[in-house]
Coordinates of C-alpha atoms in Angstrom, one line a residue:
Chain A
X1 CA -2.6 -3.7 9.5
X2 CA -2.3 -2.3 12.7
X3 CA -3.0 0.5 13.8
X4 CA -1.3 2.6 16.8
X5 CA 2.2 1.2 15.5
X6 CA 5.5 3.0 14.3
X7 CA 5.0 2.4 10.3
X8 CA 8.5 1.3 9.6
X9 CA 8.6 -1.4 7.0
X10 CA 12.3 -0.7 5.6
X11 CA 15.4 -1.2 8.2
X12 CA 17.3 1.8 7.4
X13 CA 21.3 0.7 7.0
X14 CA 24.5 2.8 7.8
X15 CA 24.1 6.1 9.9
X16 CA 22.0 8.8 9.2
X17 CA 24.8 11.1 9.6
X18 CA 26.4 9.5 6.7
X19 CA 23.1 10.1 4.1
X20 CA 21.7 13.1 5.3
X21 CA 24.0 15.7 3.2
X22 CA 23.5 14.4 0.2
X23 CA 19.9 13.6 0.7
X24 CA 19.4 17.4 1.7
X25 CA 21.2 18.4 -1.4
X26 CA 18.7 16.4 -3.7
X27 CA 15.4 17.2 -1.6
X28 CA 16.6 20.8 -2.1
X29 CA 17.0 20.9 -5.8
X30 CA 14.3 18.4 -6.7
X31 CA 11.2 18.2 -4.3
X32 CA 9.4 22.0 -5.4
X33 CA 10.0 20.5 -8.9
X34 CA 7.9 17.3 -8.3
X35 CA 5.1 19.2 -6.2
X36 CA 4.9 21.3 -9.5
X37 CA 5.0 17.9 -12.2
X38 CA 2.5 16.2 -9.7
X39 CA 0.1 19.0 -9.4
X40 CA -0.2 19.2 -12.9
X41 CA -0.3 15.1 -13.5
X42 CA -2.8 14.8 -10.5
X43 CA -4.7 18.0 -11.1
X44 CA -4.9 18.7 -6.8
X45 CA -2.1 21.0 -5.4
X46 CA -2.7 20.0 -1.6
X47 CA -2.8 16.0 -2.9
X48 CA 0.6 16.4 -5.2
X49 CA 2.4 18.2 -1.5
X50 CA 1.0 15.4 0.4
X51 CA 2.4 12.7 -2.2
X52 CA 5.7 14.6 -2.9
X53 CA 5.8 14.3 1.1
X54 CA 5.3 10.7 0.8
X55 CA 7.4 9.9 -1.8
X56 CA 10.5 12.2 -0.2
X57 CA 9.7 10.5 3.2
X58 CA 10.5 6.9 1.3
X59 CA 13.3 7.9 -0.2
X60 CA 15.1 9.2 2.6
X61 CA 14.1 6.1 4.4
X62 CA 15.8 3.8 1.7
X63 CA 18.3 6.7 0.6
X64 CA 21.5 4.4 0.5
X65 CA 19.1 2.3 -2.2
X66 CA 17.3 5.3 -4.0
X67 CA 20.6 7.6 -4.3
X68 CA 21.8 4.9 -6.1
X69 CA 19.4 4.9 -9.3
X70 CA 19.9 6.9 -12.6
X71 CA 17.4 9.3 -11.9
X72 CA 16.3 9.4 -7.9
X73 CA 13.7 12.4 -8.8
X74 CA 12.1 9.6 -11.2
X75 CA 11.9 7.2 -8.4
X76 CA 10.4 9.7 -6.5
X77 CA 7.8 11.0 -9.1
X78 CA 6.6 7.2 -9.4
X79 CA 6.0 6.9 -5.6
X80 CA 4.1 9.8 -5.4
X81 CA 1.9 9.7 -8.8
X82 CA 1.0 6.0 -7.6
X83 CA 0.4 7.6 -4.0
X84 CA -1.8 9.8 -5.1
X85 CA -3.7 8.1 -7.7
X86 CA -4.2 5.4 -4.7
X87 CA -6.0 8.4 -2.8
X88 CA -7.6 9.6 -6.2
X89 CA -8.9 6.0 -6.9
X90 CA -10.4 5.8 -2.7
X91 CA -11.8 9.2 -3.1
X92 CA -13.8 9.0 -6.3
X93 CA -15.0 5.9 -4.9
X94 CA -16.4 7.6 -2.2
X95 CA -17.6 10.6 -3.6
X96 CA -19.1 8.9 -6.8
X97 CA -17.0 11.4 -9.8
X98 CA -16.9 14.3 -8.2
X99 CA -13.6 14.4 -7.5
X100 CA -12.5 16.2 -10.2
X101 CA -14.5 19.5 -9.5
X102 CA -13.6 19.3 -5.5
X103 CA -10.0 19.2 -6.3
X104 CA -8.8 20.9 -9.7
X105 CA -8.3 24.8 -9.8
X106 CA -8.0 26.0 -12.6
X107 CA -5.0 29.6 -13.0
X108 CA -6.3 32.7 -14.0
X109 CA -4.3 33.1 -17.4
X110 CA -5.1 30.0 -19.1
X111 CA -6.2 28.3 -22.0
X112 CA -9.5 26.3 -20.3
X113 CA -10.1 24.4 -23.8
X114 CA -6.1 23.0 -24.0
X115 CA -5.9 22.5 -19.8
X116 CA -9.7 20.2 -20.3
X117 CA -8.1 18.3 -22.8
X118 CA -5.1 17.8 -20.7
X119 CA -7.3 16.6 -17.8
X120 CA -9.0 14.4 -20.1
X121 CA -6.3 12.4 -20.6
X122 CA -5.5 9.4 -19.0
X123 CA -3.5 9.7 -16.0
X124 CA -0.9 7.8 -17.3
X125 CA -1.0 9.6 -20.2
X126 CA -1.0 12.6 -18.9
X127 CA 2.4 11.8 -17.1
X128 CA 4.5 11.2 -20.2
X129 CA 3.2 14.2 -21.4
X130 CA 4.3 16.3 -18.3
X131 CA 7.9 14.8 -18.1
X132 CA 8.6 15.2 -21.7
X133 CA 7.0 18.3 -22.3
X134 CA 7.2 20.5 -18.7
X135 CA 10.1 18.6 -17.0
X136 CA 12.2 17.8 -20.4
X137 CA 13.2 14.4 -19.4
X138 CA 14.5 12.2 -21.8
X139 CA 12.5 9.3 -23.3
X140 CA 15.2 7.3 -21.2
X141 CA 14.4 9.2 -18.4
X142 CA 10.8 8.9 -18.6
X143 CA 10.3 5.3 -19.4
X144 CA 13.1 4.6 -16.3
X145 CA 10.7 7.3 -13.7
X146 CA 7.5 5.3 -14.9
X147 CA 9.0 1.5 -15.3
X148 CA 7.7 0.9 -18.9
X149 CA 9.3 0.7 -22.0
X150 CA 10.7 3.7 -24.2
X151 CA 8.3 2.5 -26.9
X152 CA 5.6 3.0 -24.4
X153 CA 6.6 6.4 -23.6
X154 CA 6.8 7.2 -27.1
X155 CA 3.6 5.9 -28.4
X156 CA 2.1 7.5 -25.5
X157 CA 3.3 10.6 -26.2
X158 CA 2.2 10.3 -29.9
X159 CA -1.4 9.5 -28.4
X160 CA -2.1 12.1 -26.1
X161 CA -0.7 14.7 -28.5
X162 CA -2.5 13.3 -31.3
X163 CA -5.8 13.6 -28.7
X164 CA -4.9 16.9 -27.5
X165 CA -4.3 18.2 -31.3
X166 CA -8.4 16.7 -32.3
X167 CA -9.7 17.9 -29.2
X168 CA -8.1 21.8 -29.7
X169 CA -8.7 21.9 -33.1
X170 CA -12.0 21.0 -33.1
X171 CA -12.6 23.5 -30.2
X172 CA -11.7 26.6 -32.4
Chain B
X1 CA -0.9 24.4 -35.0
X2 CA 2.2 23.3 -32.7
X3 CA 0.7 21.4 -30.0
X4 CA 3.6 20.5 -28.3
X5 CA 4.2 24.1 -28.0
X6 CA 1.2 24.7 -27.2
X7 CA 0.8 22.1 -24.2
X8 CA 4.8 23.1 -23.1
X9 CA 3.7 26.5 -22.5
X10 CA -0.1 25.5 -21.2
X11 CA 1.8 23.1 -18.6
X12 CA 4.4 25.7 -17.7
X13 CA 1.8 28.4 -16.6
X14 CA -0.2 25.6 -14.4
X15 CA 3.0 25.0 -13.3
X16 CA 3.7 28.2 -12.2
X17 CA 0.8 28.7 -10.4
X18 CA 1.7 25.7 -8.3
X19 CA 1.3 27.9 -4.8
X20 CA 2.0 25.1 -2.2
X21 CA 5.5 24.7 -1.2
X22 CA 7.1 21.8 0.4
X23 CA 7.7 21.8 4.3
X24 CA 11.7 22.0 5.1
X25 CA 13.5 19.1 5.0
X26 CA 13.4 17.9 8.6
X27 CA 9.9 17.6 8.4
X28 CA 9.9 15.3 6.2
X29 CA 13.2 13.8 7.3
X30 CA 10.4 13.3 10.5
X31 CA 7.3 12.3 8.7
X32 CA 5.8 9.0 9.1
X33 CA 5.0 7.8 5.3
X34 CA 1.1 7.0 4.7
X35 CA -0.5 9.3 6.9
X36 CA -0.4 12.7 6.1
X37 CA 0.9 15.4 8.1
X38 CA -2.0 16.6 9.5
X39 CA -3.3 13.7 10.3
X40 CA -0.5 12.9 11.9
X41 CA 0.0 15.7 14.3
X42 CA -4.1 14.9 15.0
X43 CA -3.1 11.5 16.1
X44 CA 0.0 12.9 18.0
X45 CA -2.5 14.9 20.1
X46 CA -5.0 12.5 20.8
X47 CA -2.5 10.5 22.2
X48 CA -1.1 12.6 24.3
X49 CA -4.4 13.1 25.3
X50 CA -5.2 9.7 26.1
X51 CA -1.8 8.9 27.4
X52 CA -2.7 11.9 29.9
X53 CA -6.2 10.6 31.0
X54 CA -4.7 7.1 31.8
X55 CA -2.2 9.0 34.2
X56 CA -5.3 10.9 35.3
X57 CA -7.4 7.9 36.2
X58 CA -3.6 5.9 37.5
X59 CA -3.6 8.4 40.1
X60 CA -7.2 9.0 40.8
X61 CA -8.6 6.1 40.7
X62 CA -8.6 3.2 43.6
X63 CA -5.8 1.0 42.9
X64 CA -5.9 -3.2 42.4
X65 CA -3.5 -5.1 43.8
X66 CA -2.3 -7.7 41.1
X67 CA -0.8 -10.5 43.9
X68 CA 2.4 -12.7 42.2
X69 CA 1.8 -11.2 38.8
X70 CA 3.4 -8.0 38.2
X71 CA 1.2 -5.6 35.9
X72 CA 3.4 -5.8 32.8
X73 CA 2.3 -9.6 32.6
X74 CA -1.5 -8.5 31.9
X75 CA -0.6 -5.5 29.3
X76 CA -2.5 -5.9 26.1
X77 CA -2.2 -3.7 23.4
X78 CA -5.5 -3.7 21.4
X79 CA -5.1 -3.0 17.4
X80 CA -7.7 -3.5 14.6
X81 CA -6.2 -5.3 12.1
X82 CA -7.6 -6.0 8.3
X83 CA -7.3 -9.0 5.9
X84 CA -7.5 -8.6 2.3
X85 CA -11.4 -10.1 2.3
X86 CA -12.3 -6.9 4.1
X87 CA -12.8 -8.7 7.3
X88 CA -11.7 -6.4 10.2
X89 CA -10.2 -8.0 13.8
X90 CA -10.3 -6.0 16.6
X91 CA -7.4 -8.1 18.7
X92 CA -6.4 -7.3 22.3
X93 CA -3.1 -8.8 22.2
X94 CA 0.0 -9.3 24.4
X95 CA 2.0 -5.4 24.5
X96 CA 5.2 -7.1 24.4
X97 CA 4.3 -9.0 21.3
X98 CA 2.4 -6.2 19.2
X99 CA 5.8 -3.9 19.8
X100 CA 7.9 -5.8 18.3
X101 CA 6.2 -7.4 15.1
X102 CA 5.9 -4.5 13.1
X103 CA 8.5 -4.9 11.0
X104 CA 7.2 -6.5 8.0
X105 CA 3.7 -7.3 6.6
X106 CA 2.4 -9.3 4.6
X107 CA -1.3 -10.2 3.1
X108 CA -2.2 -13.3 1.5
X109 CA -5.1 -15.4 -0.4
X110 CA -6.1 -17.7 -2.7
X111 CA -7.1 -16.3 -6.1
X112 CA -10.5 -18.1 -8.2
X113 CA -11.4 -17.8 -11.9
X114 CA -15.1 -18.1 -11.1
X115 CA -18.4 -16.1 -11.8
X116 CA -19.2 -16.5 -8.2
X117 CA -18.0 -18.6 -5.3
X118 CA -20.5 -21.2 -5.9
X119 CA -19.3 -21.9 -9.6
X120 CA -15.4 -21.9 -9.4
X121 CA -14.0 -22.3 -12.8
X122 CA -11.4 -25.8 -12.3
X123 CA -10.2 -25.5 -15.4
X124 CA -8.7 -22.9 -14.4
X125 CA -5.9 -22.7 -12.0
X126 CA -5.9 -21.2 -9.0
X127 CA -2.9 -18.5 -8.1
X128 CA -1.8 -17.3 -4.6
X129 CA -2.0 -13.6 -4.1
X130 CA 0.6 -12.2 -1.9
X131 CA 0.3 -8.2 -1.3
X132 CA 2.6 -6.0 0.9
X133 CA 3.6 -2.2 0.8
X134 CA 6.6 -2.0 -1.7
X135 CA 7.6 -1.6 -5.2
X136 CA 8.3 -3.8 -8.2
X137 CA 11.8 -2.4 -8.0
X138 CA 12.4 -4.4 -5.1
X139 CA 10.4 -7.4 -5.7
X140 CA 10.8 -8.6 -8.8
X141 CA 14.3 -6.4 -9.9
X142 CA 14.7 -8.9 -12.9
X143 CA 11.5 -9.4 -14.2
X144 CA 10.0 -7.7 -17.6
X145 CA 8.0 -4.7 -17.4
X146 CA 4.4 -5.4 -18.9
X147 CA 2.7 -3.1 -21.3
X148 CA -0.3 -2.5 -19.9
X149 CA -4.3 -2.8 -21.3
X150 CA -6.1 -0.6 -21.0
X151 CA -8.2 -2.9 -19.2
X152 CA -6.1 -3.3 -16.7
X153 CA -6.6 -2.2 -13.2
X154 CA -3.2 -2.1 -11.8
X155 CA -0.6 1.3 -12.0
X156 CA 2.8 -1.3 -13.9
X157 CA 2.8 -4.7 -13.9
X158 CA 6.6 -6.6 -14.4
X159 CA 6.5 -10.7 -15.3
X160 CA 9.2 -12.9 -14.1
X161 CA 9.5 -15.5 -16.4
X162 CA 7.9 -19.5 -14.8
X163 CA 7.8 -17.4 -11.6
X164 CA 6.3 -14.5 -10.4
X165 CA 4.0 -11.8 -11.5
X166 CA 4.2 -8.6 -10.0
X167 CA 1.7 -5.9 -10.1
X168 CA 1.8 -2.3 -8.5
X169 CA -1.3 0.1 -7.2
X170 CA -0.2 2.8 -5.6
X171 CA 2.3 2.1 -2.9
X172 CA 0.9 -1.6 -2.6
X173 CA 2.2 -4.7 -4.7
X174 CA 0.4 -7.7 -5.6
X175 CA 2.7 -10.9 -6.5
X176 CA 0.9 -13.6 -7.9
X177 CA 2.0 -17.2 -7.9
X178 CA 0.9 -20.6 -9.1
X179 CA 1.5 -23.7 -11.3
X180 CA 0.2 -21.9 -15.4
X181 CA 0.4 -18.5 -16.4
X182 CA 0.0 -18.7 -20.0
X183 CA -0.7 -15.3 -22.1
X184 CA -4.1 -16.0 -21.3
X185 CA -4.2 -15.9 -17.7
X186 CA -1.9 -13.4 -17.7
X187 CA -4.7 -11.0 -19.1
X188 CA -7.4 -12.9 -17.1
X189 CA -5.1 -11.7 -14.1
X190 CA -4.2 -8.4 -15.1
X191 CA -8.1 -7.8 -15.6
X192 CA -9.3 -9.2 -12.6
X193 CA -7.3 -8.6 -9.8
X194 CA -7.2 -5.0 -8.0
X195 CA -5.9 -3.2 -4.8
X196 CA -7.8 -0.5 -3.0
X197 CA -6.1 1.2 -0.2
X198 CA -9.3 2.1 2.3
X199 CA -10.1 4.9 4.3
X200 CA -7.9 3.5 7.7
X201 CA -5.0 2.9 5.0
X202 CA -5.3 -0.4 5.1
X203 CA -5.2 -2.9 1.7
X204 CA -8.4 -4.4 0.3
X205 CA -8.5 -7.1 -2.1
X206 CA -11.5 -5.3 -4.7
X207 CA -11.1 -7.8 -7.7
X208 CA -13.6 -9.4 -9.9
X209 CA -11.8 -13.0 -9.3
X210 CA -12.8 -15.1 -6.1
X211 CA -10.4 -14.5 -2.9
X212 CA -10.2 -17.3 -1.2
X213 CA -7.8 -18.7 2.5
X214 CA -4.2 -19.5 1.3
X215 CA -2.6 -22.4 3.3
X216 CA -0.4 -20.2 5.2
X217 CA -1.6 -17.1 7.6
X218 CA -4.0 -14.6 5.6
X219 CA -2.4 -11.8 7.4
X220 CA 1.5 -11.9 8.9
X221 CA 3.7 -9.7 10.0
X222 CA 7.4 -10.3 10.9
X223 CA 9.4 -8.8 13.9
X224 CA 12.8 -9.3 15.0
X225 CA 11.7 -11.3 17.0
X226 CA 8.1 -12.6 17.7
X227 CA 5.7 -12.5 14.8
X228 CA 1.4 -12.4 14.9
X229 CA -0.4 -14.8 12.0
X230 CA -3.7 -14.1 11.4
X231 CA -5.4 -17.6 9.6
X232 CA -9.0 -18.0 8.7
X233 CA -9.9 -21.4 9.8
X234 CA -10.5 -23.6 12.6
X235 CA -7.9 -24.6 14.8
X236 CA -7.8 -28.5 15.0
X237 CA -5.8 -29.0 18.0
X238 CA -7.2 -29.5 21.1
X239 CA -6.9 -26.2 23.7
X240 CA -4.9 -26.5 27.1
X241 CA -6.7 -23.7 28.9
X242 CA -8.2 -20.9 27.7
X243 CA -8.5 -17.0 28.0
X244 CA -10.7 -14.9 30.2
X245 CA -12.6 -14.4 26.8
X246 CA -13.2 -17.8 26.4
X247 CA -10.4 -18.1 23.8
X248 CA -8.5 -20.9 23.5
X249 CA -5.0 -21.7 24.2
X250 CA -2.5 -24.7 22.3
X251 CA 1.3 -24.3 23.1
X252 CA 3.7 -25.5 20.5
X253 CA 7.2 -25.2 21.3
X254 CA 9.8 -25.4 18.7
X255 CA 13.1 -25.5 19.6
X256 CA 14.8 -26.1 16.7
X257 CA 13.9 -22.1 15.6
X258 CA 14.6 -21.4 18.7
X259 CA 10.8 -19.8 18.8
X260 CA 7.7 -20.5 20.9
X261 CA 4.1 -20.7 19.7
X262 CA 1.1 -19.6 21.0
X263 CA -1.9 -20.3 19.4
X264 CA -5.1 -19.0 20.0
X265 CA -8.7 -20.4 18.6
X266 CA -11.7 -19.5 18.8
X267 CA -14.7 -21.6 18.9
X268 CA -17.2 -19.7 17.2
X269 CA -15.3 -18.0 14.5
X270 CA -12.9 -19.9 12.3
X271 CA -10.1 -17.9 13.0
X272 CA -6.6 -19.0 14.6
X273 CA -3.9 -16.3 15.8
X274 CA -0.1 -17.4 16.0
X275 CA 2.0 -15.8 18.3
X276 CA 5.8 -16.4 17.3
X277 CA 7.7 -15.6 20.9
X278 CA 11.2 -16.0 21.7
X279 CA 10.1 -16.9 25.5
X280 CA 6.9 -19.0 26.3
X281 CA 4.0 -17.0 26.5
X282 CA 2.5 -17.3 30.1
X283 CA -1.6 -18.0 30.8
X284 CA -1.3 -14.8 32.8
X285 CA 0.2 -13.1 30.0
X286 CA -3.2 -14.2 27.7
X287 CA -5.6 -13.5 30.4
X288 CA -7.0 -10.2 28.9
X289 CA -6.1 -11.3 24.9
X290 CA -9.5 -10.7 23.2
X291 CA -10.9 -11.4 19.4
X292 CA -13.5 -9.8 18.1
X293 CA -15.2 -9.3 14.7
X294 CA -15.9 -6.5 13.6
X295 CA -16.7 -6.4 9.8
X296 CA -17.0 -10.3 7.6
X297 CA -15.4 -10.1 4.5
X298 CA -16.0 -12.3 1.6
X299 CA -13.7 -15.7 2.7
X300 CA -14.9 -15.5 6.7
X301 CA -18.6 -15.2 5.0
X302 CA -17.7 -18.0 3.1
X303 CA -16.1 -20.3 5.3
X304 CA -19.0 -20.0 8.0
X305 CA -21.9 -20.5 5.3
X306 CA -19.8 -24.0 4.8
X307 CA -18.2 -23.0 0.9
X308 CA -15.5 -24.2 -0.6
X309 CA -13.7 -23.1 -3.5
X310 CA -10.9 -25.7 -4.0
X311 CA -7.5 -26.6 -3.1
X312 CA -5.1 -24.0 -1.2
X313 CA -1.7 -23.6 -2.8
X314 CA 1.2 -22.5 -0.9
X315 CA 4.2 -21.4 -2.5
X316 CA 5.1 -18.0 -1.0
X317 CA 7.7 -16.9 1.5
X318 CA 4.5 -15.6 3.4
X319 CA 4.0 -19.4 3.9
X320 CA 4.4 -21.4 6.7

């Protein structure tokens, strides 16, 4: 790659003029909701900004393609949660596991037993749980926002709650 | 106990607590994807700054005289760029030809079912590994979505039947191509190959399988209209003249794509750098083009320590 160069890998088509309304519209109504699912997923608040960021930044760039889709904010969750699992992945590496306590703050009124077992999850675990559970999305919706199938979501689902269920009763 | 409840309402108070906001619109509308803001404003500043010191030393220092060659002919444009082996160029290149080929990018390498890169599995095929930034979406729109192992290294992976295999980490995707993919190879391949985005954002090739050079440039990327390959080998035609550097210079016109190429080799390392122009590159113009080496990854190691891991298929648009 080089460096020093404008990062433009997708020819934008038709005007901006023309998208920007009704790209406004959906970063307005959508892009504090995915800081908020992504923060959870990922566990960092600055890291789910900077992928939400990311993510919006793509989609504006290939709006006339991304408005287009079922669910755009699904789209746009994917982009980011692989984003910043990407930087996840390059940071544990570097700082050898301890990722986790640099990055996650824990709230004040909290359940710390249920929100470990959360984090224990896997990742992509953890984000069929967030979409079905905190967002609400559809099994539809979810398996379209994370390209698998609904079965996957499903079984998932079934797996991280059965997980969470052991893990919280055995804390008590 | 009602876990889902229980995790609904444990998800919704992290949820609230979510303090960071996202910037106004036209910020992002504005933000260059895969460098964060800050970051970003940094490298605004420092090159404001260094744009500032050149004007500095322009004016301050003792001016040259460049007779019959105007200075625009000798601009370089020095960039670092990275293969998928980890080996890092630093390349001094033509300025006219950097700004333009920034378009599209793409990596490429061979991929080895082997223990080590002595002891190559031939039983085995051997697949080309083609990785650029991008989704599956776009790639592969009508191939399957995989269930993935948990074994598996990769964020999704979608097949496209007797063709393609797609796989996604992060905002980098891997297509893989070859002759066989039978179920077998397709875990062998969702196992073994992996994507890590470093520290400069560049892509790195981290897999257990053997990377190996492709038949077609190891590193391209595509402008509207002049385009820089990057191939790990030695050039085999002879030079014409040669760079201030010591580089050398073969000239192969093709008129028929109405495109010129440059091609630069270098004795001591087996590497070869195409330069795709629409107008012939002059020897003044490569005066000041430099190579240099900065970091061997695992095929330039390989290739100078005299290896050699098999055939090199090329089936890929990367391909030339």
């Amino acid at each position: 790659m080089l460096a020093g160069e404008p990062e433009s890998e997708v020819p934008v088509a038709g005007s901006a003029g023309d998208r920007r309304p009704s790209f406004v519209a959906f970063y307005d109504a959508t892009a504090d909701r995915m800081v908020r699912a992504l923060a959870v997923t990922l566990g960092d608040q600055e890291l789910a900004r900077d992928a939400t960021q990311e993510a919006m930044a793509r989609a504006w760039r290939s709006w006339d393609q991304v408005e287009g889709y079922t669910n755009p904010a699904g789209w746009v969750y994917r982009v980011g949660l692989n984003w910043g699992r990407s930087r996840l992945r390059r940071v544990s590496r570097e700082v050898l596991g301890r990722v986790r306590e640099r990055t996650i703050t824990q709230p004040d009124v909290f359940d710390p037993a249920a929100w470990d077992a959360l984090l224990d999850l896997p990742v992509k675990h953890r984000a069929v749980v967030v979409l079905r559970l905190l967002e609400d999305w559809s099994v539809a919706d979810v398996a379209d926002a994370l390209g698998i199938p609904q079965g996957t979501v499903r079984s998932r689902q079934h797996h991280a709650l059965e997980q969470l269920r052991e893990r919280l009763e055995a804390d008590r | 106990m009602n876990v889902d409840e229980h995790v609904r309402n444990q998800l919704r108070d992290h949820a609230d607590q979510v303090h960071v906001r996202m910037p106004p619109v036209d910020q992002v509308i504005g933000h260059v994807p895969r460098r964060p803001l800050g970051t970003a404003i940094t490298v605004a500043t420092v090159l404001v700054a260094v744009v500032a010191l050149a004007v500095w030393a322009t004016r301050s220092l003792p001016t040259v005289d460049v007779v019959d060659t105007p200075p625009r002919l000798h601009a370089v444009t020095v960039v670092d760029a990275t293969l998928l082996d980890g080996t890092r160029l630093h390349l001094a290149l033509p300025a006219k030809v950097v700004a333009d080929a920034t378009v599209q990018r793409w990596w490429a390498g061979s991929l080895y079912a082997a223990a080590s890169l002595d002891q190559v599995d031939t039983a085995t095929p051997a697949w080309r590994l083609d990785v650029r930034l991008g989704t599956l979406d776009d790639e592969l729109p009508d191939g399957q979505t995989v269930d993935l192992p948990d074994t598996a290294r990769a964020d999704h992976a979608r097949w496209q039947p007797g063709s393609r295999l797609g796989l996604a980490f992060g905002p980098w995707i891997a297509i893989i191509s070859g002759d066989s993919r039978t179920a077998d190879h397709l875990d062998l391949l969702l196992d073994a190959v992996e994507l890590t985005e470093t520290n400069t954002g560049d892509v790195e090739y981290t897999g257990s399988m053997v990377l190996w050079q492709v038949d077609s440039p190891e590193l391209r990327l595509d402008g509207t209209t002049t385009a820089i390959s990057v191939f790990l080998r030695r050039c085999s035609d002879p030079a014409t003249s040669h760079t201030a550097s010591g580089l050398g210079i073969v000239r192969i016109d093709d008129p028929n794509r109405g495109r010129h190429l440059t091609v630069l080799c270098s004795d001591d390392i087996p590497l070869e750098i195409w330069l795709e122009t629409p107008e012939p590159l002059s020897d003044t113009a490569l005066t000041h083009v430099e190579v240099d080496v900065i970091t061997s990854g695992s095929i330039l190691t390989g290739i100078k320590a005299g290896r050699a891991p098999g055939s090199r298929p090329n089936t890929n648009p990367a391909g030339n």
